[in-house]
PDB file of C-alpha atoms in Angstrom:
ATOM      1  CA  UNK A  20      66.233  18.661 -12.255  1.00  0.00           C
ATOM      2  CA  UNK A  21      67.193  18.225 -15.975  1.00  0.00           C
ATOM      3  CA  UNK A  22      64.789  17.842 -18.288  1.00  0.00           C
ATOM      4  CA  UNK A  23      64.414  14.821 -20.335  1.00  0.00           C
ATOM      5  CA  UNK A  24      67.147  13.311 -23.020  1.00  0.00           C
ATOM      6  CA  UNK A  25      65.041  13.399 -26.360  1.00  0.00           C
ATOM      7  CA  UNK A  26      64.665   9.711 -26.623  1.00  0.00           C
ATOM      8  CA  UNK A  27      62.806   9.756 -23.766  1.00  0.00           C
ATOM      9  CA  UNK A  28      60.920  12.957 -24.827  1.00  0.00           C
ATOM     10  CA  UNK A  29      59.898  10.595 -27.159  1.00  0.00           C
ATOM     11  CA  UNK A  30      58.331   8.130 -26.061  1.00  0.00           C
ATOM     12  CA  UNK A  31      56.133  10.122 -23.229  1.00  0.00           C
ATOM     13  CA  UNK A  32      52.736  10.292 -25.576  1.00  0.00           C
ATOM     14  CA  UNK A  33      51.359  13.397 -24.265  1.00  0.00           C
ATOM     15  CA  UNK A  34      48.407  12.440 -26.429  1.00  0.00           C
ATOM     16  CA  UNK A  35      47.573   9.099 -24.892  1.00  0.00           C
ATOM     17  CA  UNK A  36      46.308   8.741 -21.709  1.00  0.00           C
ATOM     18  CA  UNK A  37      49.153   6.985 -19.039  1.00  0.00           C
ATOM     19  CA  UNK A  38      47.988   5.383 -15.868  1.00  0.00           C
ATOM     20  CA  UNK A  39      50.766   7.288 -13.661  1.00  0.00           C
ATOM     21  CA  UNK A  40      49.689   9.966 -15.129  1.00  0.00           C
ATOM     22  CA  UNK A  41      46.264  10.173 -14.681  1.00  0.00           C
ATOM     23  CA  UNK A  42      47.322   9.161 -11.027  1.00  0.00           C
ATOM     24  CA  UNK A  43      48.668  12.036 -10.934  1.00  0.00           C
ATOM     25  CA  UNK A  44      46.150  14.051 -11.796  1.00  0.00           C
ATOM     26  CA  UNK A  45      43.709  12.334  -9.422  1.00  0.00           C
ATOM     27  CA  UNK A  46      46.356  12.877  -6.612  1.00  0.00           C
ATOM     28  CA  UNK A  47      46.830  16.794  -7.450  1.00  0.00           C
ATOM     29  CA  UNK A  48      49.969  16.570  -9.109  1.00  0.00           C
ATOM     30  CA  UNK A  49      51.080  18.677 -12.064  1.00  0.00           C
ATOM     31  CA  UNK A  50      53.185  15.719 -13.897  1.00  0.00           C
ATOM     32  CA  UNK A  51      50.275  14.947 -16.759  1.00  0.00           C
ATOM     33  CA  UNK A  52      48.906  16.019 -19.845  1.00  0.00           C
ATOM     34  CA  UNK A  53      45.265  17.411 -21.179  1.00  0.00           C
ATOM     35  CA  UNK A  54      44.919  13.349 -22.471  1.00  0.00           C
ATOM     36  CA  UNK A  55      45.559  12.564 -18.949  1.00  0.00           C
ATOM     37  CA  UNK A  56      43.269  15.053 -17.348  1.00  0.00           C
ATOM     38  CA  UNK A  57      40.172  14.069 -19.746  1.00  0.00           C
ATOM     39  CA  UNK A  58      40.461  10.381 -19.339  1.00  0.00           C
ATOM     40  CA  UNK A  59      40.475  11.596 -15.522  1.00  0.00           C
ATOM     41  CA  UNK A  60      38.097  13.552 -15.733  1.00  0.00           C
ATOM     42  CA  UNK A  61      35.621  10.707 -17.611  1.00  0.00           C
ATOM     43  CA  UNK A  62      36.584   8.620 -15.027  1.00  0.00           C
ATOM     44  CA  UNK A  63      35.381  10.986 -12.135  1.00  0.00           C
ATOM     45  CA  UNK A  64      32.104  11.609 -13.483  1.00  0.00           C
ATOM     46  CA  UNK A  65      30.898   8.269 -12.935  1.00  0.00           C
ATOM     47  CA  UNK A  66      33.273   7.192 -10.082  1.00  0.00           C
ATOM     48  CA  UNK A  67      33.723  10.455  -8.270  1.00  0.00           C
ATOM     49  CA  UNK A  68      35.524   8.977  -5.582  1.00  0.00           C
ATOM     50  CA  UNK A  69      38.452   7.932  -7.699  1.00  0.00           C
ATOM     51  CA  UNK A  70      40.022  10.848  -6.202  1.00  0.00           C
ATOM     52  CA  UNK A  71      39.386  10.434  -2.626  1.00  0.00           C
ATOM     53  CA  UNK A  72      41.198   6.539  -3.532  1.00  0.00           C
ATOM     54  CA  UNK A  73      44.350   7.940  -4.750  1.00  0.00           C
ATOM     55  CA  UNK A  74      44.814  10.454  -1.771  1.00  0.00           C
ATOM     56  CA  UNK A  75      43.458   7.849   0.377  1.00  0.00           C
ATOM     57  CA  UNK A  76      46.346   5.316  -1.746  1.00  0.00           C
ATOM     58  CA  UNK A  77      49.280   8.113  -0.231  1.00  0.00           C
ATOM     59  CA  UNK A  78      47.588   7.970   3.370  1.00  0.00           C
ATOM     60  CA  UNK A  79      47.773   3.885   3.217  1.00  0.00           C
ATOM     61  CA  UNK A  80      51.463   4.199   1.615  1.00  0.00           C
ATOM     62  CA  UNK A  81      52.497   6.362   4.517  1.00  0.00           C
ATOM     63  CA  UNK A  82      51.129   4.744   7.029  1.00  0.00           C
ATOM     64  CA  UNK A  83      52.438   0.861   6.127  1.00  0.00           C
ATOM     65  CA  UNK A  84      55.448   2.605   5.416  1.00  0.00           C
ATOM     66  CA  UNK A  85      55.823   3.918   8.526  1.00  0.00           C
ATOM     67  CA  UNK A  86      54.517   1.041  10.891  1.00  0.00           C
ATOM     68  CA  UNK A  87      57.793  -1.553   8.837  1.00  0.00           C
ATOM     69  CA  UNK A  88      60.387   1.236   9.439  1.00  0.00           C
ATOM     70  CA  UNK A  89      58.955   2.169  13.110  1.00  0.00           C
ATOM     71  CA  UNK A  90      57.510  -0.671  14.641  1.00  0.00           C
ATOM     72  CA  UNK A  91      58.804  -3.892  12.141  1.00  0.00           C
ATOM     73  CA  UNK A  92      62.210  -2.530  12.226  1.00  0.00           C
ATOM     74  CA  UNK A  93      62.448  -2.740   8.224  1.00  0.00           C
ATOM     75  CA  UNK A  94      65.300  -0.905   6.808  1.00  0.00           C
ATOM     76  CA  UNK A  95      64.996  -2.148   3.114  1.00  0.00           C
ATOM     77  CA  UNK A  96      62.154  -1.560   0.759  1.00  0.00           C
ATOM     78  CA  UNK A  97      61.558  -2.367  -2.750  1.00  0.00           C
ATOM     79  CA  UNK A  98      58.821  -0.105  -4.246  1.00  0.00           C
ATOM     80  CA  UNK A  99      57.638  -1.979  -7.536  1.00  0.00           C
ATOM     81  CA  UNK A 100      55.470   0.368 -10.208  1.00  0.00           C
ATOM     82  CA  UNK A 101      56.320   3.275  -7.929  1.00  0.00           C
ATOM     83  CA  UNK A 102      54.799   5.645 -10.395  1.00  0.00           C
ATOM     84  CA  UNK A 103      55.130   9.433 -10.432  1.00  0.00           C
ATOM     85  CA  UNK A 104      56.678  11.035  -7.557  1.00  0.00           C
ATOM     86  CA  UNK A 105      54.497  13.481  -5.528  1.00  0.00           C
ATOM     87  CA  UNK A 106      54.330  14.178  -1.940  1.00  0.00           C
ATOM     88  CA  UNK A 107      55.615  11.935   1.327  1.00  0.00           C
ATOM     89  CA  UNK A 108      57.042   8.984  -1.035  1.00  0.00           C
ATOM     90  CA  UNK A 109      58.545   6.243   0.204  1.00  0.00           C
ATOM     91  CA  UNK A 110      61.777   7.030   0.564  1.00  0.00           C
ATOM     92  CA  UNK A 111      60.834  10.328   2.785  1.00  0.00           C
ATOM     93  CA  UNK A 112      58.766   7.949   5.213  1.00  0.00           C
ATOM     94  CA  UNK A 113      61.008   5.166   5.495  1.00  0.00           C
ATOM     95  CA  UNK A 114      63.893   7.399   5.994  1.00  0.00           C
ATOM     96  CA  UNK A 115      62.021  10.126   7.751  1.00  0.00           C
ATOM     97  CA  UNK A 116      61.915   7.200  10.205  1.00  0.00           C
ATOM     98  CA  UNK A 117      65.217   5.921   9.975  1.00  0.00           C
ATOM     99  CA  UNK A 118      67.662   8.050   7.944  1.00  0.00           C
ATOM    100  CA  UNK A 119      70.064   4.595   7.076  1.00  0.00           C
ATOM    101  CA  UNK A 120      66.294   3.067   5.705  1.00  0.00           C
ATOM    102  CA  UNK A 121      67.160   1.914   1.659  1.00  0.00           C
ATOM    103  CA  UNK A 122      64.670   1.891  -1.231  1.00  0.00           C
ATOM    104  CA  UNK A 123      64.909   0.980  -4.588  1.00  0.00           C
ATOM    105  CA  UNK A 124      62.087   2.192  -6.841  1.00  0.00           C
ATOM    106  CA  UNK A 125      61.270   0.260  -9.868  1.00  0.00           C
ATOM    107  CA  UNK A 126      58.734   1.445 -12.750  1.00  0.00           C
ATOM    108  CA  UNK A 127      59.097   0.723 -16.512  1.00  0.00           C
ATOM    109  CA  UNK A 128      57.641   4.817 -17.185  1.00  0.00           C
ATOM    110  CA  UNK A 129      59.888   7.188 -19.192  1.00  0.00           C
ATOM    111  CA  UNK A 130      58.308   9.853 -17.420  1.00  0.00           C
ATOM    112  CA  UNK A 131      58.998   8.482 -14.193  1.00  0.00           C
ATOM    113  CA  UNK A 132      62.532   7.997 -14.896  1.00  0.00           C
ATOM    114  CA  UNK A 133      62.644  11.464 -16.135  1.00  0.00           C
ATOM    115  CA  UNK A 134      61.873  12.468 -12.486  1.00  0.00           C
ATOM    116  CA  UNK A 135      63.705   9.483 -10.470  1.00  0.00           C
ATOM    117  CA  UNK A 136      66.213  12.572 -10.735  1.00  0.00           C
ATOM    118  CA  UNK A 137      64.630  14.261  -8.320  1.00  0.00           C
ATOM    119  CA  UNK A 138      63.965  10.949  -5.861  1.00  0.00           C
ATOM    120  CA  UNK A 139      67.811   9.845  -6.289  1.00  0.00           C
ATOM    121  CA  UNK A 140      68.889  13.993  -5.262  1.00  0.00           C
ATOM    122  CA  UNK A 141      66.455  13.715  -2.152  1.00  0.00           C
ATOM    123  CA  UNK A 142      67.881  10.797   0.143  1.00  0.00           C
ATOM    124  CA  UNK A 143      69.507  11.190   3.107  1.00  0.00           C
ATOM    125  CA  UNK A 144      73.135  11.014   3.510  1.00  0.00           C
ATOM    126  CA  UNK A 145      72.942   8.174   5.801  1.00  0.00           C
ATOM    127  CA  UNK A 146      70.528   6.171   3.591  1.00  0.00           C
ATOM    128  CA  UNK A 147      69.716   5.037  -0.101  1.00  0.00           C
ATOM    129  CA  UNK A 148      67.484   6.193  -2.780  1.00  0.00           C
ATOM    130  CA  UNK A 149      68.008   3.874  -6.021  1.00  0.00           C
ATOM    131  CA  UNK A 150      65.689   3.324  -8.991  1.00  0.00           C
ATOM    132  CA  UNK A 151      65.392   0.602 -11.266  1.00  0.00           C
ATOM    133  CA  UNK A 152      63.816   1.030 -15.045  1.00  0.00           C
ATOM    134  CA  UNK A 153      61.834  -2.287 -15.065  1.00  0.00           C
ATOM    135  CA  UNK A 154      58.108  -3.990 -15.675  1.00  0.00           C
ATOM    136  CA  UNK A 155      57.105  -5.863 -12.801  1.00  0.00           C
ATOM    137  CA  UNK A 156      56.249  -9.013 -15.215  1.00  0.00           C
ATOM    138  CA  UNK A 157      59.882  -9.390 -14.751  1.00  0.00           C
ATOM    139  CA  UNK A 158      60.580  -9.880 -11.419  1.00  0.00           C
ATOM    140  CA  UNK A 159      64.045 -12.084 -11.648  1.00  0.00           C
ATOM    141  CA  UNK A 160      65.532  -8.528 -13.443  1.00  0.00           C
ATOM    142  CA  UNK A 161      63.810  -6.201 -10.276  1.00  0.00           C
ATOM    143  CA  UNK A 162      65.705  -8.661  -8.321  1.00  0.00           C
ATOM    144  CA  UNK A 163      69.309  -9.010  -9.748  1.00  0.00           C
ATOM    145  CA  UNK A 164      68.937  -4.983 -10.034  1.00  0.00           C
ATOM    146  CA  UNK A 165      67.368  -4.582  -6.788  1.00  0.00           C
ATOM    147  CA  UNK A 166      70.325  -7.080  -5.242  1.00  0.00           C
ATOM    148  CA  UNK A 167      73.238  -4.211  -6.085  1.00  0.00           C
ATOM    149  CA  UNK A 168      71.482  -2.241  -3.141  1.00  0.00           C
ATOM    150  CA  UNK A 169      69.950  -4.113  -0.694  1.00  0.00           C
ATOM    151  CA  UNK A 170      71.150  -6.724   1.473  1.00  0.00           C
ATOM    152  CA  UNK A 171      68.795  -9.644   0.427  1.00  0.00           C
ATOM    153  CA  UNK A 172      70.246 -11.703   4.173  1.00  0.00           C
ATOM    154  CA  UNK A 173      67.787  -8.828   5.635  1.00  0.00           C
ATOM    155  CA  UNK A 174      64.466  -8.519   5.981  1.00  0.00           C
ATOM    156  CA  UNK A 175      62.990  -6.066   3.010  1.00  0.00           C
ATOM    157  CA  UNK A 176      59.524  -4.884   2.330  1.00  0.00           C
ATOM    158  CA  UNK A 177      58.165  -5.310  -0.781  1.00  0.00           C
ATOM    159  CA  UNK A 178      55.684  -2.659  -2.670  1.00  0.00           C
ATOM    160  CA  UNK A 179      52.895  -3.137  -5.209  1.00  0.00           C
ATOM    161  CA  UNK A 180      50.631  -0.298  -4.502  1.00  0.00           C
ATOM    162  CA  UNK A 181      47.625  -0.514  -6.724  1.00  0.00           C
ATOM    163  CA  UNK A 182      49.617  -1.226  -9.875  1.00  0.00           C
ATOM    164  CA  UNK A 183      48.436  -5.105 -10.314  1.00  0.00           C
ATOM    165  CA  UNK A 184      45.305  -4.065 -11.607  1.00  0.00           C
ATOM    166  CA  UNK A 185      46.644  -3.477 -15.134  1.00  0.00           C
ATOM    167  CA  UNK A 186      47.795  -7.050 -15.132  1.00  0.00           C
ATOM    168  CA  UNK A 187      44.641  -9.045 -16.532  1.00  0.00           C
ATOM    169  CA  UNK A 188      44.744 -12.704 -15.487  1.00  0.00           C
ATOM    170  CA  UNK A 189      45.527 -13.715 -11.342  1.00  0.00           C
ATOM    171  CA  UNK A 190      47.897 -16.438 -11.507  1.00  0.00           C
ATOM    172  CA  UNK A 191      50.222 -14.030 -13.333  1.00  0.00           C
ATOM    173  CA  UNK A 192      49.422 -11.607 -10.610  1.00  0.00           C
ATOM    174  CA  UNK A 193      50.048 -14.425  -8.119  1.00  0.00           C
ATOM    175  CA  UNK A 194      53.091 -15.737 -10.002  1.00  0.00           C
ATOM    176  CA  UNK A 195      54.700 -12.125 -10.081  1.00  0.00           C
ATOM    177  CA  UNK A 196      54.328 -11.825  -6.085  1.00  0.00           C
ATOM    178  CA  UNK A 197      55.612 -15.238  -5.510  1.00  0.00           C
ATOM    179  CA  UNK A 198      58.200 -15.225  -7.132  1.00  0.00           C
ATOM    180  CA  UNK A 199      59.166 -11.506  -5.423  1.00  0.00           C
ATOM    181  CA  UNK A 200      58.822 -13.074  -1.728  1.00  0.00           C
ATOM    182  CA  UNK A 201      60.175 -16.151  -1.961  1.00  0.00           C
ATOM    183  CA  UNK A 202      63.464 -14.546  -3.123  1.00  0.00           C
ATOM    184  CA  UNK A 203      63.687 -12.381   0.024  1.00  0.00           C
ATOM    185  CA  UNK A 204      64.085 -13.497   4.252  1.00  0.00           C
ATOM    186  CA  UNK A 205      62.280 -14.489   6.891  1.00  0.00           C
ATOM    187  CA  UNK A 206      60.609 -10.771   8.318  1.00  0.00           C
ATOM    188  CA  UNK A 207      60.363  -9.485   4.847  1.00  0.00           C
ATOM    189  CA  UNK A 208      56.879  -8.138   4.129  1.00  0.00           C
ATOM    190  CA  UNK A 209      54.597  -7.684   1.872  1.00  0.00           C
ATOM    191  CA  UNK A 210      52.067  -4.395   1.054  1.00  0.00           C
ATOM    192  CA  UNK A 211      49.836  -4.596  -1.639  1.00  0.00           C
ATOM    193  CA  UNK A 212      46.265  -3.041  -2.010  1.00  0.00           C
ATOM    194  CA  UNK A 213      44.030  -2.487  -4.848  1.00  0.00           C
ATOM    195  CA  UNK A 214      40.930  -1.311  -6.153  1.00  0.00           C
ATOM    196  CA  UNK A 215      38.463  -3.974  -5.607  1.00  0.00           C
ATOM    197  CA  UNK A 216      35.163  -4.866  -7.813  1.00  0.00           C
ATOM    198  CA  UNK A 217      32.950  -3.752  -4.466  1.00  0.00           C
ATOM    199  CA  UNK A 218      30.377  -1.334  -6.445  1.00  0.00           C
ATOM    200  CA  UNK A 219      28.516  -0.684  -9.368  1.00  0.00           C
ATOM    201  CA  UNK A 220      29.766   3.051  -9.857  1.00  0.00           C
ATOM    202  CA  UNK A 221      33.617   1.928  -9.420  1.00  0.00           C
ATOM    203  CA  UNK A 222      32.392  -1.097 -11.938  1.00  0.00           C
ATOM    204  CA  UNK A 223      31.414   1.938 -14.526  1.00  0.00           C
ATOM    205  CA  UNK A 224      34.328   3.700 -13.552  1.00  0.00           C
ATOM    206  CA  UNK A 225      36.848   1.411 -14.691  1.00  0.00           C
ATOM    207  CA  UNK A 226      34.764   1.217 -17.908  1.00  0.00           C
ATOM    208  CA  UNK A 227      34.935   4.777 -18.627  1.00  0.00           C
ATOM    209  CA  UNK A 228      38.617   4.828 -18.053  1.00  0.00           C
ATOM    210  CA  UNK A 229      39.305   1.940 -20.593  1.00  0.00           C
ATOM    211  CA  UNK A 230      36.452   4.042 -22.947  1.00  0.00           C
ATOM    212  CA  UNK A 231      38.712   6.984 -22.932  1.00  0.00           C
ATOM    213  CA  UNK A 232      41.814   5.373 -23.874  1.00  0.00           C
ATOM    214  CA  UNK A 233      43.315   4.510 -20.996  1.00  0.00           C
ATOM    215  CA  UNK A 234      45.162   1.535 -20.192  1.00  0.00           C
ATOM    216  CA  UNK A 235      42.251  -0.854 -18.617  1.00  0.00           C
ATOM    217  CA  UNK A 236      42.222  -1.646 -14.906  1.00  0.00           C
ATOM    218  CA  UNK A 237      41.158  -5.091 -13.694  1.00  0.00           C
ATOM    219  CA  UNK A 238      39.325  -4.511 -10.575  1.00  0.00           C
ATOM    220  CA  UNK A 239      39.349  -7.697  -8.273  1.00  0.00           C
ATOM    221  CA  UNK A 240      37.378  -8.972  -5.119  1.00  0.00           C
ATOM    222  CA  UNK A 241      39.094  -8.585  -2.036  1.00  0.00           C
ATOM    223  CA  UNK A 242      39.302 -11.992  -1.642  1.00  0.00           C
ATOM    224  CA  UNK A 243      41.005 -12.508  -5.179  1.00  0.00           C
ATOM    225  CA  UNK A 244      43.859  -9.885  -3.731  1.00  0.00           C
ATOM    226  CA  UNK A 245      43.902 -12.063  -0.130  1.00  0.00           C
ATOM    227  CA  UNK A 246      45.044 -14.699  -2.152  1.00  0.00           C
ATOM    228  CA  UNK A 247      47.937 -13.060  -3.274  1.00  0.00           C
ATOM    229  CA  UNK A 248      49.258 -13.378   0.388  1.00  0.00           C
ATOM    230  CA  UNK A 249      48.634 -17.160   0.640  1.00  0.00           C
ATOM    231  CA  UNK A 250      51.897 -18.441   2.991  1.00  0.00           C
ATOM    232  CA  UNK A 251      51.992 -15.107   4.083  1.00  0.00           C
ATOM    233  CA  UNK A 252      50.994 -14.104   8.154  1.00  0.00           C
ATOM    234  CA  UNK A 253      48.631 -10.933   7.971  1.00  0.00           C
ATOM    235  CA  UNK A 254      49.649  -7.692  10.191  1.00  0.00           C
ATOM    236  CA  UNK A 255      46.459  -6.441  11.905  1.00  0.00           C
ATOM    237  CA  UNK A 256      44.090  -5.570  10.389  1.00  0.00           C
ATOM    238  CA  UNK A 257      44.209  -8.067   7.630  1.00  0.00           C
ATOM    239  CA  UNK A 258      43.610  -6.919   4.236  1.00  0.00           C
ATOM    240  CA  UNK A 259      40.765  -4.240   4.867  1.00  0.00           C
ATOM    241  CA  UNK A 260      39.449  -1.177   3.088  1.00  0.00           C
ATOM    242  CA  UNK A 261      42.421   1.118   2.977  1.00  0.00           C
ATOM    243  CA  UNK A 262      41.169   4.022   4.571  1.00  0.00           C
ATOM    244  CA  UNK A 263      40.800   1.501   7.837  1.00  0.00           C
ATOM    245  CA  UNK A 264      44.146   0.501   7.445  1.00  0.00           C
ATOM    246  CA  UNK A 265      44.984   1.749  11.098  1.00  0.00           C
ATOM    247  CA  UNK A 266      43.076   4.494  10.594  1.00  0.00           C
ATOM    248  CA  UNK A 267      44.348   8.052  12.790  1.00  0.00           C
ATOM    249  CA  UNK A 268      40.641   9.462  11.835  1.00  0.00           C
ATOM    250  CA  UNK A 269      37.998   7.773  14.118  1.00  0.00           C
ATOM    251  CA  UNK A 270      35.486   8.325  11.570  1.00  0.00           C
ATOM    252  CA  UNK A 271      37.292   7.213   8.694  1.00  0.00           C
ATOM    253  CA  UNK A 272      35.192   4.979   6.107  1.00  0.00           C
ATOM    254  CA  UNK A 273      35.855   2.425   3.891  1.00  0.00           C
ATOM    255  CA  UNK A 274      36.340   2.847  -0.127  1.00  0.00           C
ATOM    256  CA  UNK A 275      36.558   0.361  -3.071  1.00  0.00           C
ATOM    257  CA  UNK A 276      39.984  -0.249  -2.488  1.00  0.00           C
ATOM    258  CA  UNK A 277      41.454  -3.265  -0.204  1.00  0.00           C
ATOM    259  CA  UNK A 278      45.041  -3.255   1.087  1.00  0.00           C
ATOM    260  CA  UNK A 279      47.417  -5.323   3.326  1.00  0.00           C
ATOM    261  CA  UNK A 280      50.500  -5.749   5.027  1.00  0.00           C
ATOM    262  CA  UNK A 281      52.073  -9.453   5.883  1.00  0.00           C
ATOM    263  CA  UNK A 282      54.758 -10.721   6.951  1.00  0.00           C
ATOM    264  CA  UNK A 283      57.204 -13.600   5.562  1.00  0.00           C
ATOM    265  CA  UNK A 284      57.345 -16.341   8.475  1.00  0.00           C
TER     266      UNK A 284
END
């Protein structure tokens, strides 16, 4: 992979702490900085299971994924504030299902376009792996971008994984998904989860992170996040606890972190 042009060199910070990459961190990855790791780190010492969230966030990922390209019969994804790339991303699910499966990753991060390299090099020859430098508060760009690869007569899935939390005020949040589904068909869906306001330590948590410079995180109640699938018809299990998202460990247990996935009557 090359590395970065300098103008994006530019604007990565590595002295402010970045919310993909302190996701990063949390998920194991090597993509982030000592800023990154220390507002992590803050974070952890009050919340420690901010880490078991984001490795529980890939498990949730993989397994929505999987259920649209397997069982749905979803071909088309749009992944919107992908984030940094580390292991089974969307692409390798969806197309690890069905090789022909097409994604278009969207993220406004100069890191993250520094490694959509890598994400574009890894498709299958049968599919397509596209990315999109956007912000999600403009969803009629995503889509005109998003429209030069996927068929938008088709059902498509669409992706906010735990990114609408650095939006501050619901109806935008609801205004930004709206407008996102009702541009796309009948048997789209929609998978969205985030961390939810369901404890006093992940409470303090988000406070630390915001004390140590990162970019504050609005945690919401899970029924603030249900409402962002109003018109929507819920996929068992309804929004739930991600880790009991159809769980494969018997004796998996819930986290402050709600997720769904609903289809587009």
């Amino acid at each position: 992979m090359a590395g970065p042009d300098p103008e994006l060199a530019a604007k990565l910070q590595p002295d402010v702490p970045h919310a993909a990459r302190i996701w990063n961190y949390w998920m194991g990855g090597k993509d982030n900085f000592q800023s990154d790791r220390a507002a992590g780190d803050a974070v952890a010492e009050v919340y420690p299971e901010i880490v078991l969230m984001a490795q529980q966030s890939r498990v949730f990922l993989v397994r929505a994924v999987r259920h649209l390209a397997a069982e749905a019969g979803i071909r088309q994804f749009l992944d919107i504030g992908t984030g940094l790339p580390t292991m089974q991303n969307t692409h390798a699910v969806a197309q690890g299902v069905a090789p022909d499966s097409r994604i278009v990753y969207v993220d406004n991060d100069p890191m993250v376009l520094v490694h959509a390299r890598a994400l574009l090099a890894s498709t299958t020859s049968e599919g397509v792996t596209t990315y999109v430098p956007a912000d999600y508060h403009d969803p009629e760009k995503i889509l005109a971008e998003a429209a030069q690869t996927l068929d938008f007569d088709q059902p498509i899935a669409v992706m906010y994984m735990g990114v609408m939390g650095y939006e501050p005020d619901l109806d935008v949040v609801r205004s930004i998904v709206g407008r996102t589904m009702d541009a796309v068909p009948s048997g789209s869906h929609l998978v969205l989860w985030d961390g939810t306001n369901t404890s006093p330590a992940v409470v303090s948590g988000a406070e630390r992170l915001a004390q140590s410079g990162g970019v504050p995180y609005i945690l919401r109640s899970p029924e603030d996040l249900a409402s962002c699938f109003d018109g929507l018809v819920m996929v068992e299990p309804g929004l739930v606890p991600i880790p009991l998202w159809r769980p494969e460990d018997p004796d998996a247990v819930g986290i402050d972190a709600y997720g769904a996935v609903a289809r587009k009557p």
